Short mmCIF file of C-alpha atoms in Angstrom, two decimals:
data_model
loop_
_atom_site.label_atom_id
_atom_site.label_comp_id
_atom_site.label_asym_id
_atom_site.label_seq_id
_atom_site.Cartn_x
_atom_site.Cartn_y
_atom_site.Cartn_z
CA UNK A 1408 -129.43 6.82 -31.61
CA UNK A 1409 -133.12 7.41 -32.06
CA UNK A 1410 -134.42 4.01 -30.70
CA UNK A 1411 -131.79 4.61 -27.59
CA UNK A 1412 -130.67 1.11 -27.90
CA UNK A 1413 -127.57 -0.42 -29.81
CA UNK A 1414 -129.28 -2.90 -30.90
CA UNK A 1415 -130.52 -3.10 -34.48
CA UNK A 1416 -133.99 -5.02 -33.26
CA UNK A 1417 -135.95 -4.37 -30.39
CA UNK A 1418 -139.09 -5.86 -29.52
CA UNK A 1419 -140.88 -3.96 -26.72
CA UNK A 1420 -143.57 -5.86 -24.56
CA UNK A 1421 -146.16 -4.32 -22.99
CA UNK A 1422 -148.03 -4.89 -19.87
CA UNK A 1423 -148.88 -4.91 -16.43
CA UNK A 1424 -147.41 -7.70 -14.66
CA UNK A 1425 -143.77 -7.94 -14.24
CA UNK A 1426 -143.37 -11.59 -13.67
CA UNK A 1427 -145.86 -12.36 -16.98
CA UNK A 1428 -143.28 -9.80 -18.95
CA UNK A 1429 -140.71 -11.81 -18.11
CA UNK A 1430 -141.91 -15.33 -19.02
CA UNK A 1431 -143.77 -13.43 -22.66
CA UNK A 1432 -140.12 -12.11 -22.88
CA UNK A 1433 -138.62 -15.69 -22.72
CA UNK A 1434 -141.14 -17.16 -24.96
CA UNK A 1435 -140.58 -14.23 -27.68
CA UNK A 1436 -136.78 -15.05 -27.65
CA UNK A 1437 -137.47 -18.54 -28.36
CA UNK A 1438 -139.83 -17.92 -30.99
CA UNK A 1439 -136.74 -15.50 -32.80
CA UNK A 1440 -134.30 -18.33 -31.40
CA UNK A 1441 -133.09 -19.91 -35.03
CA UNK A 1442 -133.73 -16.72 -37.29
CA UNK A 1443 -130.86 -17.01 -39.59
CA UNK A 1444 -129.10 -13.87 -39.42
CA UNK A 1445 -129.66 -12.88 -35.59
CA UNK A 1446 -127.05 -12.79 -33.50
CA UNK A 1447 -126.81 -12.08 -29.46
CA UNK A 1448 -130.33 -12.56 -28.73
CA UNK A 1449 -131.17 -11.52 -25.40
CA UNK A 1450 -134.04 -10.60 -23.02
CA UNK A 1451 -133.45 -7.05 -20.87
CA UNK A 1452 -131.26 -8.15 -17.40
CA UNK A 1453 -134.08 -7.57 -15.15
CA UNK A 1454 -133.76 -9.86 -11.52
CA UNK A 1455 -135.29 -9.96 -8.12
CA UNK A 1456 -133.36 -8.43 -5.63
CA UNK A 1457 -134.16 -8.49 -1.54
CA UNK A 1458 -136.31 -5.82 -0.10
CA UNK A 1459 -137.32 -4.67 3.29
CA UNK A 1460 -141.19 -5.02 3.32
CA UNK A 1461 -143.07 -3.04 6.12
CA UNK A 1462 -146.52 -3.77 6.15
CA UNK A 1463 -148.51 -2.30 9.14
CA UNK A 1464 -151.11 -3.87 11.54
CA UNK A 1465 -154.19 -1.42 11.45
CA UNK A 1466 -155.50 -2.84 14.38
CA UNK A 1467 -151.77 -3.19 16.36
CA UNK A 1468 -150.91 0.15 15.50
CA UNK A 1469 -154.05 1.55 16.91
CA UNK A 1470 -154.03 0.66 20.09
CA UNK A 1471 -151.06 2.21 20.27
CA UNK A 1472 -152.42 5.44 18.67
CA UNK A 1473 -150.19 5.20 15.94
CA UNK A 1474 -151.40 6.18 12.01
CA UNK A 1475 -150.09 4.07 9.39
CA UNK A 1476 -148.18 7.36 7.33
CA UNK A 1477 -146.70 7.93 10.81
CA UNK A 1478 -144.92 4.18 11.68
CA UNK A 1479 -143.81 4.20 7.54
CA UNK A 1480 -142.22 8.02 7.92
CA UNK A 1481 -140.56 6.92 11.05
CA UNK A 1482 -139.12 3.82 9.52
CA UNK A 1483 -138.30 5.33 6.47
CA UNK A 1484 -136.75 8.06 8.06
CA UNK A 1485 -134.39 5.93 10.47
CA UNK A 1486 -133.37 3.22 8.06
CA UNK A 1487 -133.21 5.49 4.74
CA UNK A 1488 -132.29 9.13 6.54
CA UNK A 1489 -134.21 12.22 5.89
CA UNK A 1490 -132.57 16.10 5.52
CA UNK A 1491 -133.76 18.21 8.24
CA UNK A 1492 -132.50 21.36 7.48
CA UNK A 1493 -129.28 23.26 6.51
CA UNK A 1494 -125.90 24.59 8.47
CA UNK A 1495 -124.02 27.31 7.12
CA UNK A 1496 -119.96 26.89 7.86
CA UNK A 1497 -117.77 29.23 6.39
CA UNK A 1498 -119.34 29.81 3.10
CA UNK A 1499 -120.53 26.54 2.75
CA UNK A 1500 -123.70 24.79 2.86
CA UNK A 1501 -124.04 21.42 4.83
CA UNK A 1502 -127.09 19.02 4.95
CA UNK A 1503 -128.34 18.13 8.39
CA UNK A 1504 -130.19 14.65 8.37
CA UNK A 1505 -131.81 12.65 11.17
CA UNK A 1506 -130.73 9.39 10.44
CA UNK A 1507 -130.21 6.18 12.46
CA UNK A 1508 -127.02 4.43 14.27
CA UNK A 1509 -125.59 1.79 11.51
CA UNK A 1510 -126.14 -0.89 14.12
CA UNK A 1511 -129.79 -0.33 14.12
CA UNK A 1512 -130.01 -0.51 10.03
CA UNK A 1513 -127.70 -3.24 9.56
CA UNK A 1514 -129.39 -6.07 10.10
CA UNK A 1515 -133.27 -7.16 10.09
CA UNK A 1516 -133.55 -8.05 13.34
CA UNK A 1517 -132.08 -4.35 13.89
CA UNK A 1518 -135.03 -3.18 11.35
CA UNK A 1519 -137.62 -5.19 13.27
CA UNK A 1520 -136.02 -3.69 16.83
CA UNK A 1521 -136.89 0.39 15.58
CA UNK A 1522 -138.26 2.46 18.33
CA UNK A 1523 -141.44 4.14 17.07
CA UNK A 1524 -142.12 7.30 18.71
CA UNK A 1525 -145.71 7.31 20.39
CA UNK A 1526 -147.84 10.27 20.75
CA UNK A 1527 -148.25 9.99 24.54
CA UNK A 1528 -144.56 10.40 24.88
CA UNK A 1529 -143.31 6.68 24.89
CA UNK A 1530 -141.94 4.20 22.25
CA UNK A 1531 -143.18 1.10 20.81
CA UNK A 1532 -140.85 -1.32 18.71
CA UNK A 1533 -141.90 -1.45 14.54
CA UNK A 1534 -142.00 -5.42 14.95
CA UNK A 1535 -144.86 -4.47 17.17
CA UNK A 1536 -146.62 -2.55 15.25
CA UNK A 1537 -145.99 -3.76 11.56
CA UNK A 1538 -144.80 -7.16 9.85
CA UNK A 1539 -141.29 -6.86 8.44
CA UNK A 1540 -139.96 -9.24 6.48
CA UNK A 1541 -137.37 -9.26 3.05
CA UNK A 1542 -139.80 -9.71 0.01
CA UNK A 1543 -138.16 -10.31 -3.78
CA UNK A 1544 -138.47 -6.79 -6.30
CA UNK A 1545 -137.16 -6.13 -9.80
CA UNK A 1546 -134.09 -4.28 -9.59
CA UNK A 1547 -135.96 -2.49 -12.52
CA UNK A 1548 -138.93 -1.66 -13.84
CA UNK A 1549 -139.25 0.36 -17.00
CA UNK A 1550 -142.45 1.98 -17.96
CA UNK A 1551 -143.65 4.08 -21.33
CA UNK A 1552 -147.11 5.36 -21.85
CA UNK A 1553 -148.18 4.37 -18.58
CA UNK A 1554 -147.50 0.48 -19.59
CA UNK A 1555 -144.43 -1.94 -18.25
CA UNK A 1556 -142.69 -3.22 -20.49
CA UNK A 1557 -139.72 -5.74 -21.06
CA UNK A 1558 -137.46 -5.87 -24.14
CA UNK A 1559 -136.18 -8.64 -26.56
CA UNK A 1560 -133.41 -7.60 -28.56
CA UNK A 1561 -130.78 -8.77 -30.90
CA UNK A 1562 -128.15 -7.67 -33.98
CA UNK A 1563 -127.57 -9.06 -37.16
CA UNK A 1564 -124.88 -10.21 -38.91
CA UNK A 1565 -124.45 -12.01 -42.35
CA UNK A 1566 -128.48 -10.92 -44.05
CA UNK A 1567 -130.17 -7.87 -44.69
CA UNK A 1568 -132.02 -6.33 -42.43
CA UNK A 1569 -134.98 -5.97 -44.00
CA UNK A 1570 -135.16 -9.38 -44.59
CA UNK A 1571 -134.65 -10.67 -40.89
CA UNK A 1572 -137.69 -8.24 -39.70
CA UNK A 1573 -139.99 -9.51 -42.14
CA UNK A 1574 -138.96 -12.96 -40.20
CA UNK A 1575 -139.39 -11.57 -36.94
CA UNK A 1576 -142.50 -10.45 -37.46
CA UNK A 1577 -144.08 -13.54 -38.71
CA UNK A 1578 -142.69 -15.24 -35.84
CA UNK A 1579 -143.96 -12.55 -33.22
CA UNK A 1580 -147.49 -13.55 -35.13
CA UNK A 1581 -147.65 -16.85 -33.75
CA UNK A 1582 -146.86 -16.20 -30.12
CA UNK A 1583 -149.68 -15.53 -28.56
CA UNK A 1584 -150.26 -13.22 -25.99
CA UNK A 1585 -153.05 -12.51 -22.84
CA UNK A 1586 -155.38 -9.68 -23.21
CA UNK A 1587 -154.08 -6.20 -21.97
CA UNK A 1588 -149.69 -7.30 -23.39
CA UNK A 1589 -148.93 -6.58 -26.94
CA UNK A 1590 -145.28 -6.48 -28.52
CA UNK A 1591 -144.29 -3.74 -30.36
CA UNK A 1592 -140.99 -3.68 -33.33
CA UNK A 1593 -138.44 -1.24 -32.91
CA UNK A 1594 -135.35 -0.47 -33.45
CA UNK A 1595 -132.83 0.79 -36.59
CA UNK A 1596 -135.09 -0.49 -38.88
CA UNK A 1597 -138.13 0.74 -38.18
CA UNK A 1598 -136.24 4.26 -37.56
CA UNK A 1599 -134.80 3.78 -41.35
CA UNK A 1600 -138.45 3.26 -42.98
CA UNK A 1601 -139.85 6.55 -41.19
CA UNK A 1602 -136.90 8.41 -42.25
CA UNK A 1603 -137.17 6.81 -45.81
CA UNK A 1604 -141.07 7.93 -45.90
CA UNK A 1605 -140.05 11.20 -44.92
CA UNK A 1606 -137.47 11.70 -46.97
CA UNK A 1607 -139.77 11.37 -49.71
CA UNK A 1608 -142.31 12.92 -49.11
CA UNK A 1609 -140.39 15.87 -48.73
CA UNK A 1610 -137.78 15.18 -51.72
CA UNK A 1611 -141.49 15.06 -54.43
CA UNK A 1612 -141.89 18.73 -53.01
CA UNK A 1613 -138.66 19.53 -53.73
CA UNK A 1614 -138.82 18.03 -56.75
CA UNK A 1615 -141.47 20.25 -57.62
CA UNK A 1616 -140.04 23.57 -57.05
CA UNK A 1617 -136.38 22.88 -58.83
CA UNK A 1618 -138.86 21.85 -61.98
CA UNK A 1619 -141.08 24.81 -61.77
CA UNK A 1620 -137.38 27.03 -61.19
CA UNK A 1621 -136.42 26.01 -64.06
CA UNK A 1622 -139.25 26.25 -66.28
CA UNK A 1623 -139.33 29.76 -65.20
CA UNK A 1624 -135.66 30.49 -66.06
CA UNK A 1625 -135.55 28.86 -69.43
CA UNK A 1626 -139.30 29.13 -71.10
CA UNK A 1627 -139.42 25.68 -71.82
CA UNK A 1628 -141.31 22.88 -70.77
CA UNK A 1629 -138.33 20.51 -72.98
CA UNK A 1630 -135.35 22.47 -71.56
CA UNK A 1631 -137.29 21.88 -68.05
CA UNK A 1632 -137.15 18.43 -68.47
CA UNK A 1633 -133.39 18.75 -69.95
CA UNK A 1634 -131.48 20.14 -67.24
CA UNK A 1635 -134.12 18.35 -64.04
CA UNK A 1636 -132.76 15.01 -65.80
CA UNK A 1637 -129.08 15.94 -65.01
CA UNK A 1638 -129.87 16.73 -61.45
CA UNK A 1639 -129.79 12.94 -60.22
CA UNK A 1640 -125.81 12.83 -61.47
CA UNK A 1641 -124.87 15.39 -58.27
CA UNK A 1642 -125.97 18.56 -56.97
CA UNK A 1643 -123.14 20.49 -58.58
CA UNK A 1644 -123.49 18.48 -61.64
CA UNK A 1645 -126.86 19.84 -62.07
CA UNK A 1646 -126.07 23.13 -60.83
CA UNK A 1647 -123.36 22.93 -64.06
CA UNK A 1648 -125.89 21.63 -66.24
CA UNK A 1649 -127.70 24.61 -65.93
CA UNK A 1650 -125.49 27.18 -66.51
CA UNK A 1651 -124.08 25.31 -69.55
CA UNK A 1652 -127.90 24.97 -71.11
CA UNK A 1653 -128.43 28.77 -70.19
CA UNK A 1654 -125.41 29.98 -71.86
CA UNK A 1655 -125.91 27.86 -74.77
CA UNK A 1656 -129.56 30.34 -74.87
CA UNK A 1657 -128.16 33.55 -74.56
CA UNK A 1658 -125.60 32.64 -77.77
CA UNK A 1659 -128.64 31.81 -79.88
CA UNK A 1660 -130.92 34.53 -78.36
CA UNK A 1661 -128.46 37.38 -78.49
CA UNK A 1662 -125.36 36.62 -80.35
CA UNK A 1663 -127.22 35.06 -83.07
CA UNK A 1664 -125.49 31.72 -83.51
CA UNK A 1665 -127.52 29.62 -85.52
CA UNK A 1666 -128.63 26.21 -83.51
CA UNK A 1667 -126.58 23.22 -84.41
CA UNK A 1668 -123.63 21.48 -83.74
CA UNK A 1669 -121.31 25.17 -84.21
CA UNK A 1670 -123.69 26.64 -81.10
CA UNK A 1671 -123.25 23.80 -78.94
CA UNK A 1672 -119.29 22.87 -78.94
CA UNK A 1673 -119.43 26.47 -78.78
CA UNK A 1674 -121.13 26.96 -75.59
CA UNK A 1675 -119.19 24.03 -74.32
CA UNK A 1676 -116.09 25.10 -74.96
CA UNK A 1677 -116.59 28.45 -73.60
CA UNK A 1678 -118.23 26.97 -70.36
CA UNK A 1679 -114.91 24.64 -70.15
CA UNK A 1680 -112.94 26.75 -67.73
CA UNK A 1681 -116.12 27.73 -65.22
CA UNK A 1682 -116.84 23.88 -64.96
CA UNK A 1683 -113.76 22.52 -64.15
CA UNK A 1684 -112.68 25.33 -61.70
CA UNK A 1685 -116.13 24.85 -59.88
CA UNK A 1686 -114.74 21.46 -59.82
CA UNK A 1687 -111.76 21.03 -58.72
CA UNK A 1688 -111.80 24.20 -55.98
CA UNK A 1689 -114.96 21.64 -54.79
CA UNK A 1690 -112.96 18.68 -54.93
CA UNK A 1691 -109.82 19.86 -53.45
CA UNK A 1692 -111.67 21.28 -50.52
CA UNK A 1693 -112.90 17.63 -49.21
CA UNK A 1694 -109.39 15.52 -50.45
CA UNK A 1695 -108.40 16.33 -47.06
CA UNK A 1696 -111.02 14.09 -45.94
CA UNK A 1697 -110.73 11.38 -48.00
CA UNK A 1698 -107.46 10.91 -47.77
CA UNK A 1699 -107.51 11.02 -43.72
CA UNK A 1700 -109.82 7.92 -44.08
CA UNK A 1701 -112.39 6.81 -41.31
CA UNK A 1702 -110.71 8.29 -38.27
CA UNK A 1703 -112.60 8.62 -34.86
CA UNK A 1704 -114.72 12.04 -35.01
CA UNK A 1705 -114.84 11.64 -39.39
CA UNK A 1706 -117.52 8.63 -39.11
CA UNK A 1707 -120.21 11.10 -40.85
CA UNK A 1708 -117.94 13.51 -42.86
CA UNK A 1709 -115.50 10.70 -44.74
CA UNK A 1710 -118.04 7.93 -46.46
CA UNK A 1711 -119.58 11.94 -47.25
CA UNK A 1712 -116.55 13.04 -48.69
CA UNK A 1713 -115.87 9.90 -51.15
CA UNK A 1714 -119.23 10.21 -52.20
CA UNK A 1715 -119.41 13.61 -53.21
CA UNK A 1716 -115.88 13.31 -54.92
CA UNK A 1717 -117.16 10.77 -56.82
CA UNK A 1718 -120.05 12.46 -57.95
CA UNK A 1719 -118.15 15.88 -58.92
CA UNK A 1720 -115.99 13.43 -61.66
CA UNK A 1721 -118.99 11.41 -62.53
CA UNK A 1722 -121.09 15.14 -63.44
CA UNK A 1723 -117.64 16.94 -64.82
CA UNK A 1724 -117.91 14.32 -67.34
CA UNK A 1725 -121.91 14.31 -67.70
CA UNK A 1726 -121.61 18.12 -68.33
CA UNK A 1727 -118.83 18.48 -70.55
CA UNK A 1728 -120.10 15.10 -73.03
CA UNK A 1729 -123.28 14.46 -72.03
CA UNK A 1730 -125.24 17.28 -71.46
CA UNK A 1731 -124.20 19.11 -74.38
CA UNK A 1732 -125.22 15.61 -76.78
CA UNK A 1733 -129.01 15.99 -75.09
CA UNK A 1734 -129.15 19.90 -76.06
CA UNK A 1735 -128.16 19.49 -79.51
CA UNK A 1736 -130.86 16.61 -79.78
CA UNK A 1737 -134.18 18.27 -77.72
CA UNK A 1738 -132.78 22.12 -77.47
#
């Protein structure tokens, strides 16, 4: 979605020339031609399709006092149409365009056969005054940054992705290409590697601030450490973590139970009933999901679902065995 192509590799060349994009674009897919791993390999559809080419004769069209904008308007205008104003009929707005008779357009010799209007009053045909004739032009042509550019792209089956760029982009190394075109690699995952980078860039900071939380809730550098260790299990797993470390605190702060094994099964025990209600009115919130499966619309929110079921019976467990083992060994 954020390369705007379906297909996991792009490669985007850049230039000037359309006809040299299109034979750099050949020789790329050959060079990724044989990549184990890459299927439907393709250049971008571009073709040359039949145009109407009007050039004008400076020196024709002045002796008939005729400007080169004018003769192009005029042809423009009676092969193409052009809106001329508006007509209001019953509540409704209608265009009005000056447009010509479909015999006149349909054929070149009709083209060629145009009366051009003359300023003096009299017409002059556009074969007279300009050259037409049907020249090839790309259906398309795609620009970004002010550069054409082309496209090579392809999906993969069978390898890891990772793997078949590093291929690609040793053989985009040995193609060489003329000053001024350059090919650029796009495509999922090049998108996956920015949002990996940013992900952790921004998941350090967070780290940060849950560890300095924490040290300011329980006083200790060693519980800190404790309870951040748990977080990896699963949010709520952590979340549990805490509270069971925090009430194992307040028994030894202010109901005096000495620290040992008696404080800890203690603490456990009496955190029991909090844990596995947090967990199962959790859990029973997303079954619904997971047991609907991947259906169309649930492509996001069901491979979400089985993964945060998993992890609420993978921390139940870490907090009620685990996590009370590591307290009674660095608490």
């Amino acid at each position: 979605m954020l390369t705007g192509h379906s297909e996991a590799i792009v490669v985007r060349i850049y230039g000037d020339d359309v006809d040299t994009l299109h034979a750099l674009g050949a020789r790329v897919k050959d060079a990724l031609t044989g990549i184990k791993g890459i299927i439907d390999l393709h250049v971008e559809f571009h073709e040359n399709v039949p145009e109407i080419a009007v050039k004008v004769d400076l020196d024709r069209a002045f002796t008939h006092g005729l400007k080169p904008g004018d003769i192009r308007r005029a042809a423009t205008t009676l092969v193409a149409l052009e809106e001329a104003g508006d007509i209001h009929i019953a509540n409704r707005t209608y265009d009005v365009n000056v447009w010509s008779v479909p015999e006149a357009r349909s054929s070149l010799t009709g083209i060629r056969e145009l009366p051009i209007d003359k300023p003096d009053g009299g017409h002059v045909q556009l074969q007279h005054v300009a050259d037409v004739s049907i020249q090839p032009t790309p259906n398309v042509v795609e620009h970004e940054n002010l550069k054409r550019r082309i496209g090579v792209k392809a999906n993969v089956r069978g390898r890891d992705l990772g793997a078949i760029v590093d291929e690609v982009e040793d053989a985009l190394h040995k193609v060489k290409f003329p000053l001024g075109y350059y090919p650029e690699l796009v495509g999922e995952y090049q998108e996956r590697q920015a949002a990996q980078k940013n992900l952790l860039s921004v998941s350090i900071v967070a780290a940060i601030g849950v560890f300095l939380l924490l040290l300011t809730s329980f006083g200790s550098a060693r519980l800190a450490m404790l309870s951040f260790l748990t977080l990896p299990s699963a949010l709520v797993g952590g979340v549990l973590g805490i509270l069971l470390i925090d009430h194992c605190q307040h028994l030894r702060r202010y109901e005096g139970e000495a620290f040992g094994p008696a404080l800890v099964l203690r603490g456990a025990r009496e955190r029991l009933s909090p844990i596995l209600m947090t967990t199962l009115a959790t859990g029973l919130a997303i079954v619904p999901l997971v047991v609907a499966g991947n259906l169309p619309g649930h492509e996001i929110e069901h491979p979400m679902a089985v993964v945060i079921l998993g992890g609420l019976f993978t921390s139940t467990l870490l907090n009620l065995f685990v996590v009370p083992s590591l307290y009674l060994r660095f608490g």
